[in-house]
């Protein structure tokens, strides 16, 4: 389980601080889950699986199949919605893909900070 949660998080370019906000645990607990130091609670396991659109069996290492039929349908719907963007990205060379990915990660991290209220000091707007 350790490598799968961490692998999914890193593949999305997420730092632990951002994922804990989404799944509602402390950073210390997430670290313990990723290192398989403590047993993960069922409700947390379900939230992580839902967040990454994978099965709990996949997270637990009981299956190598990431998604069941409903998860695959959800993935297909998402792909259909963003197909044009994917095609533009696919036609880029490696340098441009890396640049776009870096920009997307930066924007995503900024959005997460904004969501958490970090840097939203109203007095600085005066």
PDB file of C-alpha atoms in Angstrom:
ATOM      1  CA  UNK A   1       0.000   0.000   0.000  1.00  0.00           C
ATOM      2  CA  UNK A   2       2.867   2.373   0.793  1.00  0.00           C
ATOM      3  CA  UNK A   3       4.140   2.664  -2.722  1.00  0.00           C
ATOM      4  CA  UNK A   4       0.701   2.926  -4.345  1.00  0.00           C
ATOM      5  CA  UNK A   5      -0.569   5.917  -2.372  1.00  0.00           C
ATOM      6  CA  UNK A   6       2.766   7.675  -2.685  1.00  0.00           C
ATOM      7  CA  UNK A   7       3.072   6.734  -6.353  1.00  0.00           C
ATOM      8  CA  UNK A   8      -0.400   8.097  -7.167  1.00  0.00           C
ATOM      9  CA  UNK A   9       0.272  11.285  -5.218  1.00  0.00           C
ATOM     10  CA  UNK A  10       3.634  11.890  -6.872  1.00  0.00           C
ATOM     11  CA  UNK A  11       2.291  11.069 -10.328  1.00  0.00           C
ATOM     12  CA  UNK A  12      -0.191  13.910  -9.902  1.00  0.00           C
ATOM     13  CA  UNK A  13       2.594  16.179  -8.709  1.00  0.00           C
ATOM     14  CA  UNK A  14       0.995  16.588  -5.283  1.00  0.00           C
ATOM     15  CA  UNK A  15       2.887  17.284  -2.124  1.00  0.00           C
ATOM     16  CA  UNK A  16       1.550  15.709   1.058  1.00  0.00           C
ATOM     17  CA  UNK A  17       0.240  19.054   2.313  1.00  0.00           C
ATOM     18  CA  UNK A  18      -2.151  19.299  -0.627  1.00  0.00           C
ATOM     19  CA  UNK A  19      -3.417  15.727  -0.466  1.00  0.00           C
ATOM     20  CA  UNK A  20      -4.179  15.871   3.261  1.00  0.00           C
ATOM     21  CA  UNK A  21      -6.553  18.781   2.638  1.00  0.00           C
ATOM     22  CA  UNK A  22      -8.448  16.673   0.107  1.00  0.00           C
ATOM     23  CA  UNK A  23      -8.719  13.516   2.216  1.00  0.00           C
ATOM     24  CA  UNK A  24      -9.060  15.084   5.658  1.00  0.00           C
ATOM     25  CA  UNK A  25      -6.122  13.617   7.588  1.00  0.00           C
ATOM     26  CA  UNK A  26      -2.990  15.113   9.080  1.00  0.00           C
ATOM     27  CA  UNK A  27       0.277  15.114   7.187  1.00  0.00           C
ATOM     28  CA  UNK A  28       1.748  12.859   9.860  1.00  0.00           C
ATOM     29  CA  UNK A  29      -1.009  10.269   9.307  1.00  0.00           C
ATOM     30  CA  UNK A  30      -0.585  10.377   5.526  1.00  0.00           C
ATOM     31  CA  UNK A  31       3.141   9.850   5.948  1.00  0.00           C
ATOM     32  CA  UNK A  32       2.454   6.826   8.155  1.00  0.00           C
ATOM     33  CA  UNK A  33      -0.008   5.445   5.592  1.00  0.00           C
ATOM     34  CA  UNK A  34       2.524   5.921   2.793  1.00  0.00           C
ATOM     35  CA  UNK A  35       5.217   4.144   4.816  1.00  0.00           C
ATOM     36  CA  UNK A  36       2.802   1.417   5.969  1.00  0.00           C
ATOM     37  CA  UNK A  37       3.565   2.233   9.604  1.00  0.00           C
ATOM     38  CA  UNK A  38      -0.057   2.304  10.690  1.00  0.00           C
ATOM     39  CA  UNK A  39      -3.258   0.632   9.549  1.00  0.00           C
ATOM     40  CA  UNK A  40      -5.350   2.893   7.361  1.00  0.00           C
ATOM     41  CA  UNK A  41      -8.922   3.517   8.480  1.00  0.00           C
ATOM     42  CA  UNK A  42     -11.626   2.285   6.118  1.00  0.00           C
ATOM     43  CA  UNK A  43     -13.185   5.733   5.645  1.00  0.00           C
ATOM     44  CA  UNK A  44      -9.799   7.244   4.773  1.00  0.00           C
ATOM     45  CA  UNK A  45      -9.063   4.380   2.387  1.00  0.00           C
ATOM     46  CA  UNK A  46     -12.363   5.051   0.618  1.00  0.00           C
ATOM     47  CA  UNK A  47     -11.631   8.801   0.354  1.00  0.00           C
ATOM     48  CA  UNK A  48      -8.176   8.158  -1.110  1.00  0.00           C
ATOM     49  CA  UNK A  49      -9.596   5.641  -3.597  1.00  0.00           C
ATOM     50  CA  UNK A  50     -12.303   8.088  -4.637  1.00  0.00           C
ATOM     51  CA  UNK A  51      -9.858  10.979  -4.933  1.00  0.00           C
ATOM     52  CA  UNK A  52      -7.556   9.018  -7.251  1.00  0.00           C
ATOM     53  CA  UNK A  53     -10.409   7.114  -8.969  1.00  0.00           C
ATOM     54  CA  UNK A  54      -8.930   3.728  -8.110  1.00  0.00           C
ATOM     55  CA  UNK A  55     -10.275   0.740  -6.222  1.00  0.00           C
ATOM     56  CA  UNK A  56      -9.504   0.104  -2.574  1.00  0.00           C
ATOM     57  CA  UNK A  57      -8.162  -3.293  -3.638  1.00  0.00           C
ATOM     58  CA  UNK A  58      -5.634  -1.526  -5.859  1.00  0.00           C
ATOM     59  CA  UNK A  59      -4.517   0.719  -2.966  1.00  0.00           C
ATOM     60  CA  UNK A  60      -4.190  -2.288  -0.673  1.00  0.00           C
ATOM     61  CA  UNK A  61      -2.130  -4.198  -3.235  1.00  0.00           C
ATOM     62  CA  UNK A  62      -4.774  -6.909  -3.603  1.00  0.00           C
ATOM     63  CA  UNK A  63      -5.245  -6.167  -7.295  1.00  0.00           C
ATOM     64  CA  UNK A  64      -3.254  -4.631 -10.110  1.00  0.00           C
ATOM     65  CA  UNK A  65      -6.463  -3.381 -11.738  1.00  0.00           C
ATOM     66  CA  UNK A  66      -6.740   0.307 -10.911  1.00  0.00           C
ATOM     67  CA  UNK A  67     -10.400   0.735 -11.740  1.00  0.00           C
ATOM     68  CA  UNK A  68     -13.581  -1.263 -11.701  1.00  0.00           C
ATOM     69  CA  UNK A  69     -16.234  -0.709 -14.390  1.00  0.00           C
ATOM     70  CA  UNK A  70     -17.747   2.377 -12.722  1.00  0.00           C
ATOM     71  CA  UNK A  71     -14.281   3.886 -12.265  1.00  0.00           C
ATOM     72  CA  UNK A  72     -13.448   3.245 -15.902  1.00  0.00           C
ATOM     73  CA  UNK A  73     -16.724   4.835 -17.012  1.00  0.00           C
ATOM     74  CA  UNK A  74     -15.891   7.909 -14.915  1.00  0.00           C
ATOM     75  CA  UNK A  75     -12.421   8.015 -16.483  1.00  0.00           C
ATOM     76  CA  UNK A  76     -13.863   7.746 -19.987  1.00  0.00           C
ATOM     77  CA  UNK A  77     -16.303  10.595 -19.297  1.00  0.00           C
ATOM     78  CA  UNK A  78     -13.427  12.762 -18.087  1.00  0.00           C
ATOM     79  CA  UNK A  79     -11.340  11.880 -21.130  1.00  0.00           C
ATOM     80  CA  UNK A  80     -14.245  12.730 -23.433  1.00  0.00           C
ATOM     81  CA  UNK A  81     -14.669  16.101 -21.735  1.00  0.00           C
ATOM     82  CA  UNK A  82     -10.988  17.020 -22.107  1.00  0.00           C
ATOM     83  CA  UNK A  83     -10.160  15.169 -25.321  1.00  0.00           C
ATOM     84  CA  UNK A  84      -9.261  18.321 -27.304  1.00  0.00           C
ATOM     85  CA  UNK A  85      -6.815  19.450 -24.625  1.00  0.00           C
ATOM     86  CA  UNK A  86      -5.262  15.997 -24.520  1.00  0.00           C
ATOM     87  CA  UNK A  87      -4.775  16.015 -28.290  1.00  0.00           C
ATOM     88  CA  UNK A  88      -3.051  19.411 -28.225  1.00  0.00           C
ATOM     89  CA  UNK A  89      -0.802  18.220 -25.371  1.00  0.00           C
ATOM     90  CA  UNK A  90      -0.050  14.948 -27.164  1.00  0.00           C
ATOM     91  CA  UNK A  91       1.185  16.788 -30.275  1.00  0.00           C
ATOM     92  CA  UNK A  92       3.662  18.908 -28.268  1.00  0.00           C
ATOM     93  CA  UNK A  93       7.317  18.012 -28.079  1.00  0.00           C
ATOM     94  CA  UNK A  94       8.879  16.943 -24.788  1.00  0.00           C
ATOM     95  CA  UNK A  95      10.112  20.409 -23.874  1.00  0.00           C
ATOM     96  CA  UNK A  96       6.694  22.028 -24.339  1.00  0.00           C
ATOM     97  CA  UNK A  97       4.951  19.200 -22.475  1.00  0.00           C
ATOM     98  CA  UNK A  98       7.312  19.647 -19.530  1.00  0.00           C
ATOM     99  CA  UNK A  99       6.709  23.402 -19.531  1.00  0.00           C
ATOM    100  CA  UNK A 100       2.906  23.006 -19.673  1.00  0.00           C
ATOM    101  CA  UNK A 101       2.990  20.356 -16.923  1.00  0.00           C
ATOM    102  CA  UNK A 102       5.087  22.654 -14.726  1.00  0.00           C
ATOM    103  CA  UNK A 103       2.670  25.545 -15.260  1.00  0.00           C
ATOM    104  CA  UNK A 104      -0.323  23.326 -14.470  1.00  0.00           C
ATOM    105  CA  UNK A 105       1.299  22.123 -11.232  1.00  0.00           C
ATOM    106  CA  UNK A 106       2.085  25.692 -10.172  1.00  0.00           C
ATOM    107  CA  UNK A 107      -1.458  26.859 -10.890  1.00  0.00           C
ATOM    108  CA  UNK A 108      -2.861  23.828  -9.048  1.00  0.00           C
ATOM    109  CA  UNK A 109      -0.712  24.470  -5.968  1.00  0.00           C
ATOM    110  CA  UNK A 110      -1.713  28.144  -5.970  1.00  0.00           C
ATOM    111  CA  UNK A 111      -5.380  27.175  -6.215  1.00  0.00           C
ATOM    112  CA  UNK A 112      -4.995  24.765  -3.286  1.00  0.00           C
ATOM    113  CA  UNK A 113      -3.366  27.459  -1.165  1.00  0.00           C
ATOM    114  CA  UNK A 114      -6.174  29.845  -2.075  1.00  0.00           C
ATOM    115  CA  UNK A 115      -8.719  27.176  -1.164  1.00  0.00           C
ATOM    116  CA  UNK A 116      -7.080  26.763   2.253  1.00  0.00           C
ATOM    117  CA  UNK A 117      -6.993  30.533   2.770  1.00  0.00           C
ATOM    118  CA  UNK A 118      -3.201  30.835   2.692  1.00  0.00           C
ATOM    119  CA  UNK A 119      -2.177  34.274   1.496  1.00  0.00           C
ATOM    120  CA  UNK A 120      -5.735  35.634   1.583  1.00  0.00           C
ATOM    121  CA  UNK A 121      -4.934  38.388   4.055  1.00  0.00           C
ATOM    122  CA  UNK A 122      -7.570  41.051   3.378  1.00  0.00           C
ATOM    123  CA  UNK A 123      -5.409  43.750   4.963  1.00  0.00           C
ATOM    124  CA  UNK A 124      -2.892  43.411   2.138  1.00  0.00           C
ATOM    125  CA  UNK A 125      -5.592  44.510  -0.322  1.00  0.00           C
ATOM    126  CA  UNK A 126      -5.841  47.943   1.304  1.00  0.00           C
TER     127      UNK A 126
END
